[in-house]
């Protein structure tokens, strides 16, 4: 972790991969991750931790499966949303987006999904170091 300021625009410019988050810094036991996203992620759940999203550019939709049914939240640039632990969700960004996330360190980008049905465009990772 660096002790110098990090420009998010520079962090995002340092990689091209979609759905492949980079760890910008850490806050206690949480990673601050940035990612470029486009198209659909996969349905997944984080049983032990919430997931915070901030849209830096573009628009992100998050489909949620909750008691009582499914709903979708749409996040424009500058909007934030927290997916509560235990909530199955699927992010998507048809037009592309840049996002910042807070996730507990070691949390997989595909949650607790173990069925092997992860498409090739989604990186199953706990976050890559910035610059990789």
mmCIF file of N, CA and C in Angstrom:
data_model
loop_
_atom_site.group_PDB
_atom_site.id
_atom_site.type_symbol
_atom_site.label_atom_id
_atom_site.label_comp_id
_atom_site.label_asym_id
_atom_site.label_seq_id
_atom_site.Cartn_x
_atom_site.Cartn_y
_atom_site.Cartn_z
ATOM 1 N N UNK A 1 0.852 -1.178 0.000
ATOM 2 C CA UNK A 1 0.000 0.000 0.000
ATOM 3 C C UNK A 1 0.894 1.235 0.000
ATOM 4 N N UNK A 2 0.541 2.185 -0.811
ATOM 5 C CA UNK A 2 1.319 3.404 -0.926
ATOM 6 C C UNK A 2 0.943 4.408 0.154
ATOM 7 N N UNK A 3 1.865 5.271 0.461
ATOM 8 C CA UNK A 3 1.584 6.353 1.408
ATOM 9 C C UNK A 3 1.445 7.675 0.669
ATOM 10 N N UNK A 4 1.290 7.594 -0.650
ATOM 11 C CA UNK A 4 1.108 8.770 -1.492
ATOM 12 C C UNK A 4 -0.313 8.800 -2.044
ATOM 13 N N UNK A 5 -0.808 9.985 -2.387
ATOM 14 C CA UNK A 5 -2.144 10.082 -2.997
ATOM 15 C C UNK A 5 -2.205 9.299 -4.305
ATOM 16 N N UNK A 6 -3.381 8.787 -4.614
ATOM 17 C CA UNK A 6 -3.600 8.039 -5.853
ATOM 18 C C UNK A 6 -4.744 8.703 -6.606
ATOM 19 N N UNK A 7 -4.490 9.100 -7.830
ATOM 20 C CA UNK A 7 -5.538 9.651 -8.687
ATOM 21 C C UNK A 7 -6.334 8.491 -9.269
ATOM 22 N N UNK A 8 -7.628 8.479 -9.037
ATOM 23 C CA UNK A 8 -8.438 7.371 -9.553
ATOM 24 C C UNK A 8 -8.405 7.307 -11.071
ATOM 25 N N UNK A 9 -8.312 8.455 -11.733
ATOM 26 C CA UNK A 9 -8.231 8.441 -13.196
ATOM 27 C C UNK A 9 -6.957 7.726 -13.654
ATOM 28 N N UNK A 10 -5.850 7.933 -12.955
ATOM 29 C CA UNK A 10 -4.602 7.239 -13.291
ATOM 30 C C UNK A 10 -4.698 5.752 -12.985
ATOM 31 N N UNK A 11 -5.323 5.424 -11.858
ATOM 32 C CA UNK A 11 -5.502 4.012 -11.502
ATOM 33 C C UNK A 11 -6.309 3.307 -12.580
ATOM 34 N N UNK A 12 -7.394 3.909 -13.033
ATOM 35 C CA UNK A 12 -8.230 3.296 -14.071
ATOM 36 C C UNK A 12 -7.511 3.232 -15.413
ATOM 37 N N UNK A 13 -6.666 4.206 -15.697
ATOM 38 C CA UNK A 13 -5.930 4.218 -16.969
ATOM 39 C C UNK A 13 -4.822 3.170 -17.006
ATOM 40 N N UNK A 14 -4.496 2.588 -15.858
ATOM 41 C CA UNK A 14 -3.375 1.650 -15.798
ATOM 42 C C UNK A 14 -3.728 0.227 -16.240
ATOM 43 N N UNK A 15 -4.996 -0.024 -16.576
ATOM 44 C CA UNK A 15 -5.393 -1.369 -17.024
ATOM 45 C C UNK A 15 -6.587 -1.265 -17.958
ATOM 46 N N UNK A 16 -6.802 -2.312 -18.752
ATOM 47 C CA UNK A 16 -7.909 -2.344 -19.710
ATOM 48 C C UNK A 16 -8.921 -3.444 -19.428
ATOM 49 N N UNK A 17 -8.546 -4.451 -18.674
ATOM 50 C CA UNK A 17 -9.403 -5.623 -18.465
ATOM 51 C C UNK A 17 -10.729 -5.231 -17.824
ATOM 52 N N UNK A 18 -11.810 -5.837 -18.328
ATOM 53 C CA UNK A 18 -13.143 -5.609 -17.777
ATOM 54 C C UNK A 18 -13.433 -6.619 -16.666
ATOM 55 N N UNK A 19 -14.256 -6.212 -15.714
ATOM 56 C CA UNK A 19 -14.672 -7.069 -14.605
ATOM 57 C C UNK A 19 -13.455 -7.688 -13.904
ATOM 58 N N UNK A 20 -12.394 -6.930 -13.770
ATOM 59 C CA UNK A 20 -11.141 -7.398 -13.182
ATOM 60 C C UNK A 20 -10.618 -6.314 -12.225
ATOM 61 N N UNK A 21 -11.160 -6.246 -11.017
ATOM 62 C CA UNK A 21 -10.858 -5.137 -10.110
ATOM 63 C C UNK A 21 -9.403 -5.060 -9.673
ATOM 64 N N UNK A 22 -8.963 -3.817 -9.468
ATOM 65 C CA UNK A 22 -7.626 -3.529 -8.960
ATOM 66 C C UNK A 22 -7.753 -2.916 -7.565
ATOM 67 N N UNK A 23 -6.895 -3.342 -6.655
ATOM 68 C CA UNK A 23 -6.907 -2.820 -5.297
ATOM 69 C C UNK A 23 -6.110 -1.519 -5.286
ATOM 70 N N UNK A 24 -6.794 -0.415 -4.988
ATOM 71 C CA UNK A 24 -6.171 0.900 -4.957
ATOM 72 C C UNK A 24 -5.496 1.137 -3.607
ATOM 73 N N UNK A 25 -6.190 0.753 -2.538
ATOM 74 C CA UNK A 25 -5.673 0.909 -1.182
ATOM 75 C C UNK A 25 -6.486 0.017 -0.251
ATOM 76 N N UNK A 26 -6.125 0.034 1.008
ATOM 77 C CA UNK A 26 -6.878 -0.723 2.012
ATOM 78 C C UNK A 26 -7.278 0.212 3.139
ATOM 79 N N UNK A 27 -8.432 -0.046 3.722
ATOM 80 C CA UNK A 27 -8.917 0.663 4.897
ATOM 81 C C UNK A 27 -9.256 -0.409 5.917
ATOM 82 N N UNK A 28 -8.467 -0.498 6.979
ATOM 83 C CA UNK A 28 -8.612 -1.574 7.957
ATOM 84 C C UNK A 28 -8.623 -2.919 7.225
ATOM 85 N N UNK A 29 -9.707 -3.676 7.335
ATOM 86 C CA UNK A 29 -9.785 -4.995 6.710
ATOM 87 C C UNK A 29 -10.540 -4.972 5.379
ATOM 88 N N UNK A 30 -10.597 -3.806 4.749
ATOM 89 C CA UNK A 30 -11.347 -3.667 3.499
ATOM 90 C C UNK A 30 -10.458 -3.182 2.368
ATOM 91 N N UNK A 31 -10.696 -3.728 1.167
ATOM 92 C CA UNK A 31 -10.037 -3.249 -0.038
ATOM 93 C C UNK A 31 -10.881 -2.141 -0.646
ATOM 94 N N UNK A 32 -10.207 -1.142 -1.182
ATOM 95 C CA UNK A 32 -10.841 -0.155 -2.046
ATOM 96 C C UNK A 32 -10.403 -0.552 -3.446
ATOM 97 N N UNK A 33 -11.363 -0.984 -4.250
ATOM 98 C CA UNK A 33 -11.073 -1.514 -5.579
ATOM 99 C C UNK A 33 -11.713 -0.645 -6.649
ATOM 100 N N UNK A 34 -11.037 -0.552 -7.792
ATOM 101 C CA UNK A 34 -11.629 0.089 -8.965
ATOM 102 C C UNK A 34 -11.724 -0.955 -10.065
ATOM 103 N N UNK A 35 -12.727 -0.779 -10.916
ATOM 104 C CA UNK A 35 -12.906 -1.713 -12.026
ATOM 105 C C UNK A 35 -13.560 -1.004 -13.202
ATOM 106 N N UNK A 36 -13.225 -1.492 -14.371
ATOM 107 C CA UNK A 36 -13.928 -1.119 -15.592
ATOM 108 C C UNK A 36 -14.894 -2.260 -15.880
ATOM 109 N N UNK A 37 -16.119 -1.921 -16.201
ATOM 110 C CA UNK A 37 -17.124 -2.961 -16.422
ATOM 111 C C UNK A 37 -17.925 -2.642 -17.677
ATOM 112 N N UNK A 38 -18.364 -3.702 -18.334
ATOM 113 C CA UNK A 38 -19.246 -3.565 -19.496
ATOM 114 C C UNK A 38 -19.912 -4.909 -19.721
ATOM 115 N N UNK A 39 -21.191 -4.881 -20.097
ATOM 116 C CA UNK A 39 -21.951 -6.116 -20.248
ATOM 117 C C UNK A 39 -22.422 -6.595 -18.887
ATOM 118 N N UNK A 40 -22.562 -7.916 -18.757
ATOM 119 C CA UNK A 40 -23.115 -8.492 -17.526
ATOM 120 C C UNK A 40 -22.064 -9.257 -16.743
ATOM 121 N N UNK A 41 -22.184 -9.183 -15.442
ATOM 122 C CA UNK A 41 -21.386 -9.997 -14.524
ATOM 123 C C UNK A 41 -22.154 -11.308 -14.356
ATOM 124 N N UNK A 42 -22.083 -11.964 -13.222
ATOM 125 C CA UNK A 42 -22.830 -13.188 -12.946
ATOM 126 C C UNK A 42 -23.622 -13.006 -11.657
ATOM 127 N N UNK A 43 -24.697 -13.775 -11.519
ATOM 128 C CA UNK A 43 -25.410 -13.809 -10.254
ATOM 129 C C UNK A 43 -24.473 -14.402 -9.203
ATOM 130 N N UNK A 44 -24.373 -13.728 -8.065
ATOM 131 C CA UNK A 44 -23.531 -14.232 -6.980
ATOM 132 C C UNK A 44 -23.976 -13.608 -5.657
ATOM 133 N N UNK A 45 -23.429 -14.124 -4.576
ATOM 134 C CA UNK A 45 -23.778 -13.627 -3.249
ATOM 135 C C UNK A 45 -22.519 -13.605 -2.385
ATOM 136 N N UNK A 46 -22.465 -12.654 -1.484
ATOM 137 C CA UNK A 46 -21.413 -12.588 -0.465
ATOM 138 C C UNK A 46 -22.110 -12.828 0.871
ATOM 139 N N UNK A 47 -21.986 -14.037 1.399
ATOM 140 C CA UNK A 47 -22.710 -14.391 2.627
ATOM 141 C C UNK A 47 -22.212 -13.665 3.861
ATOM 142 N N UNK A 48 -20.939 -13.265 3.857
ATOM 143 C CA UNK A 48 -20.333 -12.725 5.078
ATOM 144 C C UNK A 48 -20.029 -11.232 5.039
ATOM 145 N N UNK A 49 -20.300 -10.560 3.937
ATOM 146 C CA UNK A 49 -19.927 -9.143 3.859
ATOM 147 C C UNK A 49 -20.833 -8.365 2.910
ATOM 148 N N UNK A 50 -21.035 -7.094 3.233
ATOM 149 C CA UNK A 50 -21.728 -6.180 2.329
ATOM 150 C C UNK A 50 -20.784 -5.824 1.178
ATOM 151 N N UNK A 51 -21.340 -5.240 0.109
ATOM 152 C CA UNK A 51 -20.524 -4.772 -1.013
ATOM 153 C C UNK A 51 -20.994 -3.371 -1.398
ATOM 154 N N UNK A 52 -20.068 -2.418 -1.339
ATOM 155 C CA UNK A 52 -20.349 -1.013 -1.606
ATOM 156 C C UNK A 52 -19.916 -0.667 -3.026
ATOM 157 N N UNK A 53 -20.770 0.038 -3.762
ATOM 158 C CA UNK A 53 -20.474 0.475 -5.121
ATOM 159 C C UNK A 53 -20.600 1.998 -5.222
ATOM 160 N N UNK A 54 -19.650 2.622 -5.908
ATOM 161 C CA UNK A 54 -19.706 4.033 -6.286
ATOM 162 C C UNK A 54 -19.427 4.084 -7.780
ATOM 163 N N UNK A 55 -20.313 4.693 -8.547
ATOM 164 C CA UNK A 55 -20.113 4.800 -9.988
ATOM 165 C C UNK A 55 -19.301 6.053 -10.276
ATOM 166 N N UNK A 56 -18.129 5.853 -10.848
ATOM 167 C CA UNK A 56 -17.236 6.958 -11.182
ATOM 168 C C UNK A 56 -17.543 7.533 -12.558
ATOM 169 N N UNK A 57 -17.988 6.673 -13.470
ATOM 170 C CA UNK A 57 -18.310 7.095 -14.830
ATOM 171 C C UNK A 57 -19.272 6.085 -15.426
ATOM 172 N N UNK A 58 -20.169 6.541 -16.287
ATOM 173 C CA UNK A 58 -21.129 5.642 -16.919
ATOM 174 C C UNK A 58 -22.312 5.359 -16.005
ATOM 175 N N UNK A 59 -22.937 4.214 -16.230
ATOM 176 C CA UNK A 59 -24.106 3.798 -15.448
ATOM 177 C C UNK A 59 -24.013 2.311 -15.149
ATOM 178 N N UNK A 60 -24.310 1.959 -13.916
ATOM 179 C CA UNK A 60 -24.275 0.569 -13.461
ATOM 180 C C UNK A 60 -25.668 0.175 -12.996
ATOM 181 N N UNK A 61 -26.108 -1.001 -13.397
ATOM 182 C CA UNK A 61 -27.350 -1.573 -12.886
ATOM 183 C C UNK A 61 -26.990 -2.770 -12.023
ATOM 184 N N UNK A 62 -27.733 -2.959 -10.943
ATOM 185 C CA UNK A 62 -27.521 -4.123 -10.087
ATOM 186 C C UNK A 62 -28.876 -4.790 -9.882
ATOM 187 N N UNK A 63 -29.014 -5.993 -10.444
ATOM 188 C CA UNK A 63 -30.215 -6.796 -10.222
ATOM 189 C C UNK A 63 -30.064 -7.483 -8.866
ATOM 190 N N UNK A 64 -31.141 -7.500 -8.100
ATOM 191 C CA UNK A 64 -31.127 -8.059 -6.750
ATOM 192 C C UNK A 64 -32.232 -9.090 -6.605
ATOM 193 N N UNK A 65 -31.919 -10.201 -5.976
ATOM 194 C CA UNK A 65 -32.931 -11.193 -5.615
ATOM 195 C C UNK A 65 -33.131 -11.092 -4.113
ATOM 196 N N UNK A 66 -34.313 -10.609 -3.754
ATOM 197 C CA UNK A 66 -34.625 -10.352 -2.347
ATOM 198 C C UNK A 66 -35.899 -11.096 -1.980
ATOM 199 N N UNK A 67 -36.155 -11.222 -0.683
ATOM 200 C CA UNK A 67 -37.444 -11.799 -0.301
ATOM 201 C C UNK A 67 -38.564 -10.981 -0.959
ATOM 202 N N UNK A 68 -39.448 -11.647 -1.626
ATOM 203 C CA UNK A 68 -40.524 -10.955 -2.316
ATOM 204 C C UNK A 68 -40.281 -10.761 -3.802
ATOM 205 N N UNK A 69 -39.070 -11.086 -4.283
ATOM 206 C CA UNK A 69 -38.840 -11.000 -5.715
ATOM 207 C C UNK A 69 -37.566 -10.302 -6.117
ATOM 208 N N UNK A 70 -37.472 -10.062 -7.424
ATOM 209 C CA UNK A 70 -36.309 -9.398 -7.991
ATOM 210 C C UNK A 70 -36.614 -7.933 -8.226
ATOM 211 N N UNK A 71 -35.561 -7.110 -8.117
ATOM 212 C CA UNK A 71 -35.648 -5.717 -8.516
ATOM 213 C C UNK A 71 -34.273 -5.299 -9.032
ATOM 214 N N UNK A 72 -34.239 -4.195 -9.754
ATOM 215 C CA UNK A 72 -32.981 -3.676 -10.284
ATOM 216 C C UNK A 72 -32.820 -2.234 -9.853
ATOM 217 N N UNK A 73 -31.631 -1.913 -9.329
ATOM 218 C CA UNK A 73 -31.303 -0.521 -9.019
ATOM 219 C C UNK A 73 -30.369 -0.022 -10.117
ATOM 220 N N UNK A 74 -30.575 1.226 -10.507
ATOM 221 C CA UNK A 74 -29.742 1.833 -11.537
ATOM 222 C C UNK A 74 -28.960 2.972 -10.894
ATOM 223 N N UNK A 75 -27.657 2.936 -11.110
ATOM 224 C CA UNK A 75 -26.776 3.915 -10.500
ATOM 225 C C UNK A 75 -26.115 4.759 -11.583
ATOM 226 N N UNK A 76 -26.419 6.048 -11.578
ATOM 227 C CA UNK A 76 -25.778 6.979 -12.500
ATOM 228 C C UNK A 76 -24.430 7.399 -11.915
ATOM 229 N N UNK A 77 -23.666 8.099 -12.693
ATOM 230 C CA UNK A 77 -22.370 8.617 -12.233
ATOM 231 C C UNK A 77 -22.546 9.378 -10.916
ATOM 232 N N UNK A 78 -21.709 9.036 -9.937
ATOM 233 C CA UNK A 78 -21.766 9.693 -8.631
ATOM 234 C C UNK A 78 -22.677 9.019 -7.632
ATOM 235 N N UNK A 79 -23.462 8.031 -8.065
ATOM 236 C CA UNK A 79 -24.391 7.345 -7.159
ATOM 237 C C UNK A 79 -23.688 6.215 -6.418
ATOM 238 N N UNK A 80 -24.163 5.951 -5.205
ATOM 239 C CA UNK A 80 -23.635 4.860 -4.390
ATOM 240 C C UNK A 80 -24.765 3.909 -4.024
ATOM 241 N N UNK A 81 -24.384 2.665 -3.762
ATOM 242 C CA UNK A 81 -25.348 1.656 -3.325
ATOM 243 C C UNK A 81 -24.583 0.555 -2.602
ATOM 244 N N UNK A 82 -25.175 0.030 -1.545
ATOM 245 C CA UNK A 82 -24.594 -1.090 -0.823
ATOM 246 C C UNK A 82 -25.496 -2.302 -0.972
ATOM 247 N N UNK A 83 -24.936 -3.397 -1.475
ATOM 248 C CA UNK A 83 -25.640 -4.673 -1.534
ATOM 249 C C UNK A 83 -25.441 -5.339 -0.171
ATOM 250 N N UNK A 84 -26.520 -5.593 0.559
ATOM 251 C CA UNK A 84 -26.371 -6.214 1.883
ATOM 252 C C UNK A 84 -25.863 -7.650 1.785
ATOM 253 N N UNK A 85 -25.070 -8.040 2.755
ATOM 254 C CA UNK A 85 -24.581 -9.425 2.804
ATOM 255 C C UNK A 85 -25.754 -10.380 2.658
ATOM 256 N N UNK A 86 -25.500 -11.492 1.975
ATOM 257 C CA UNK A 86 -26.530 -12.507 1.804
ATOM 258 C C UNK A 86 -27.523 -12.232 0.694
ATOM 259 N N UNK A 87 -27.363 -11.122 -0.038
ATOM 260 C CA UNK A 87 -28.284 -10.775 -1.126
ATOM 261 C C UNK A 87 -27.669 -11.177 -2.460
ATOM 262 N N UNK A 88 -28.347 -12.058 -3.169
ATOM 263 C CA UNK A 88 -27.867 -12.451 -4.488
ATOM 264 C C UNK A 88 -28.031 -11.262 -5.430
ATOM 265 N N UNK A 89 -26.995 -10.992 -6.226
ATOM 266 C CA UNK A 89 -27.019 -9.834 -7.102
ATOM 267 C C UNK A 89 -26.206 -10.078 -8.368
ATOM 268 N N UNK A 90 -26.527 -9.262 -9.387
ATOM 269 C CA UNK A 90 -25.812 -9.352 -10.668
ATOM 270 C C UNK A 90 -25.641 -7.940 -11.226
ATOM 271 N N UNK A 91 -24.409 -7.404 -11.159
ATOM 272 C CA UNK A 91 -24.150 -6.103 -11.770
ATOM 273 C C UNK A 91 -24.114 -6.200 -13.294
ATOM 274 N N UNK A 92 -24.464 -5.103 -13.947
ATOM 275 C CA UNK A 92 -24.346 -5.020 -15.401
ATOM 276 C C UNK A 92 -24.183 -3.562 -15.806
ATOM 277 N N UNK A 93 -23.563 -3.375 -16.960
ATOM 278 C CA UNK A 93 -23.346 -2.033 -17.500
ATOM 279 C C UNK A 93 -23.318 -2.135 -19.018
ATOM 280 N N UNK A 94 -24.497 -2.131 -19.659
ATOM 281 C CA UNK A 94 -24.536 -2.289 -21.121
ATOM 282 C C UNK A 94 -23.678 -1.273 -21.866
ATOM 283 N N UNK A 95 -23.615 -0.039 -21.364
ATOM 284 C CA UNK A 95 -22.830 1.000 -22.031
ATOM 285 C C UNK A 95 -21.446 1.188 -21.450
ATOM 286 N N UNK A 96 -21.095 0.384 -20.464
ATOM 287 C CA UNK A 96 -19.797 0.488 -19.817
ATOM 288 C C UNK A 96 -19.825 1.460 -18.651
ATOM 289 N N UNK A 97 -18.956 1.211 -17.683
ATOM 290 C CA UNK A 97 -18.856 2.073 -16.505
ATOM 291 C C UNK A 97 -17.513 1.868 -15.835
ATOM 292 N N UNK A 98 -17.152 2.825 -15.018
ATOM 293 C CA UNK A 98 -15.995 2.710 -14.127
ATOM 294 C C UNK A 98 -16.556 2.804 -12.711
ATOM 295 N N UNK A 99 -16.156 1.861 -11.852
ATOM 296 C CA UNK A 99 -16.729 1.807 -10.508
ATOM 297 C C UNK A 99 -15.642 1.698 -9.448
ATOM 298 N N UNK A 100 -15.992 2.105 -8.243
ATOM 299 C CA UNK A 100 -15.160 1.931 -7.067
ATOM 300 C C UNK A 100 -15.964 1.089 -6.097
ATOM 301 N N UNK A 101 -15.311 0.112 -5.468
ATOM 302 C CA UNK A 101 -15.995 -0.784 -4.531
ATOM 303 C C UNK A 101 -15.223 -0.873 -3.223
ATOM 304 N N UNK A 102 -15.941 -1.028 -2.126
ATOM 305 C CA UNK A 102 -15.353 -1.402 -0.840
ATOM 306 C C UNK A 102 -15.784 -2.831 -0.589
ATOM 307 N N UNK A 103 -14.806 -3.703 -0.401
ATOM 308 C CA UNK A 103 -15.095 -5.103 -0.095
ATOM 309 C C UNK A 103 -14.087 -5.594 0.929
ATOM 310 N N UNK A 104 -14.545 -6.448 1.811
ATOM 311 C CA UNK A 104 -13.632 -7.023 2.788
ATOM 312 C C UNK A 104 -12.467 -7.691 2.058
ATOM 313 N N UNK A 105 -11.242 -7.448 2.517
ATOM 314 C CA UNK A 105 -10.054 -8.043 1.900
ATOM 315 C C UNK A 105 -10.228 -9.562 1.798
ATOM 316 N N UNK A 106 -9.918 -10.095 0.618
ATOM 317 C CA UNK A 106 -10.047 -11.529 0.388
ATOM 318 C C UNK A 106 -11.382 -11.944 -0.192
ATOM 319 N N UNK A 107 -12.304 -10.998 -0.374
ATOM 320 C CA UNK A 107 -13.621 -11.312 -0.942
ATOM 321 C C UNK A 107 -13.491 -11.544 -2.442
ATOM 322 N N UNK A 108 -14.022 -12.656 -2.911
ATOM 323 C CA UNK A 108 -13.984 -12.986 -4.326
ATOM 324 C C UNK A 108 -14.952 -12.123 -5.118
ATOM 325 N N UNK A 109 -14.551 -11.752 -6.315
ATOM 326 C CA UNK A 109 -15.409 -10.950 -7.189
ATOM 327 C C UNK A 109 -16.637 -11.711 -7.676
ATOM 328 N N UNK A 110 -16.635 -13.032 -7.505
ATOM 329 C CA UNK A 110 -17.801 -13.838 -7.870
ATOM 330 C C UNK A 110 -18.473 -14.404 -6.612
ATOM 331 N N UNK A 111 -18.165 -13.804 -5.481
ATOM 332 C CA UNK A 111 -18.816 -14.187 -4.238
ATOM 333 C C UNK A 111 -18.576 -15.635 -3.866
ATOM 334 N N UNK A 112 -19.627 -16.249 -3.403
ATOM 335 C CA UNK A 112 -19.553 -17.626 -2.940
ATOM 336 C C UNK A 112 -19.923 -18.613 -4.043
ATOM 337 N N UNK A 113 -19.938 -18.152 -5.270
ATOM 338 C CA UNK A 113 -20.313 -19.006 -6.400
ATOM 339 C C UNK A 113 -19.251 -20.076 -6.617
ATOM 340 N N UNK A 114 -19.684 -21.320 -6.637
ATOM 341 C CA UNK A 114 -18.750 -22.435 -6.766
ATOM 342 C C UNK A 114 -19.148 -23.393 -7.889
ATOM 343 N N UNK A 115 -20.139 -23.019 -8.688
ATOM 344 C CA UNK A 115 -20.662 -23.954 -9.679
ATOM 345 C C UNK A 115 -19.832 -24.032 -10.953
ATOM 346 N N UNK A 116 -18.803 -23.227 -11.063
ATOM 347 C CA UNK A 116 -17.939 -23.291 -12.240
ATOM 348 C C UNK A 116 -18.509 -22.614 -13.467
ATOM 349 N N UNK A 117 -19.709 -22.056 -13.382
ATOM 350 C CA UNK A 117 -20.339 -21.429 -14.543
ATOM 351 C C UNK A 117 -20.011 -19.937 -14.588
ATOM 352 N N UNK A 118 -18.732 -19.626 -14.572
ATOM 353 C CA UNK A 118 -18.300 -18.233 -14.621
ATOM 354 C C UNK A 118 -17.803 -17.960 -16.031
ATOM 355 N N UNK A 119 -18.445 -17.038 -16.742
ATOM 356 C CA UNK A 119 -18.039 -16.779 -18.129
ATOM 357 C C UNK A 119 -16.625 -16.219 -18.202
ATOM 358 N N UNK A 120 -15.993 -16.397 -19.344
ATOM 359 C CA UNK A 120 -14.606 -16.002 -19.530
ATOM 360 C C UNK A 120 -14.341 -14.515 -19.388
ATOM 361 N N UNK A 121 -15.360 -13.674 -19.586
ATOM 362 C CA UNK A 121 -15.142 -12.227 -19.490
ATOM 363 C C UNK A 121 -15.176 -11.716 -18.052
ATOM 364 N N UNK A 122 -15.471 -12.603 -17.091
ATOM 365 C CA UNK A 122 -15.510 -12.223 -15.677
ATOM 366 C C UNK A 122 -14.302 -12.830 -14.977
ATOM 367 N N UNK A 123 -13.525 -11.982 -14.330
ATOM 368 C CA UNK A 123 -12.330 -12.415 -13.624
ATOM 369 C C UNK A 123 -12.716 -12.813 -12.189
ATOM 370 N N UNK A 124 -12.559 -14.083 -11.849
ATOM 371 C CA UNK A 124 -12.807 -14.538 -10.477
ATOM 372 C C UNK A 124 -11.540 -14.243 -9.685
ATOM 373 N N UNK A 125 -11.556 -13.165 -8.919
ATOM 374 C CA UNK A 125 -10.355 -12.697 -8.231
ATOM 375 C C UNK A 125 -10.707 -12.073 -6.891
ATOM 376 N N UNK A 126 -9.721 -11.974 -6.037
ATOM 377 C CA UNK A 126 -9.882 -11.210 -4.797
ATOM 378 C C UNK A 126 -9.280 -9.817 -4.975
ATOM 379 N N UNK A 127 -9.060 -9.445 -6.218
ATOM 380 C CA UNK A 127 -8.510 -8.130 -6.548
ATOM 381 C C UNK A 127 -7.043 -8.234 -6.909
ATOM 382 N N UNK A 128 -6.673 -7.571 -7.988
ATOM 383 C CA UNK A 128 -5.282 -7.542 -8.442
ATOM 384 C C UNK A 128 -4.603 -6.286 -7.888
ATOM 385 N N UNK A 129 -3.308 -6.372 -7.635
ATOM 386 C CA UNK A 129 -2.598 -5.154 -7.226
ATOM 387 C C UNK A 129 -2.668 -4.106 -8.327
ATOM 388 N N UNK A 130 -2.744 -2.866 -7.947
ATOM 389 C CA UNK A 130 -2.740 -1.784 -8.928
ATOM 390 C C UNK A 130 -1.440 -1.833 -9.709
ATOM 391 N N UNK A 131 -1.540 -1.693 -11.016
ATOM 392 C CA UNK A 131 -0.343 -1.759 -11.862
ATOM 393 C C UNK A 131 -0.102 -3.136 -12.457
ATOM 394 N N UNK A 132 -0.970 -4.109 -12.128
ATOM 395 C CA UNK A 132 -0.791 -5.442 -12.713
ATOM 396 C C UNK A 132 -1.794 -5.684 -13.810
#
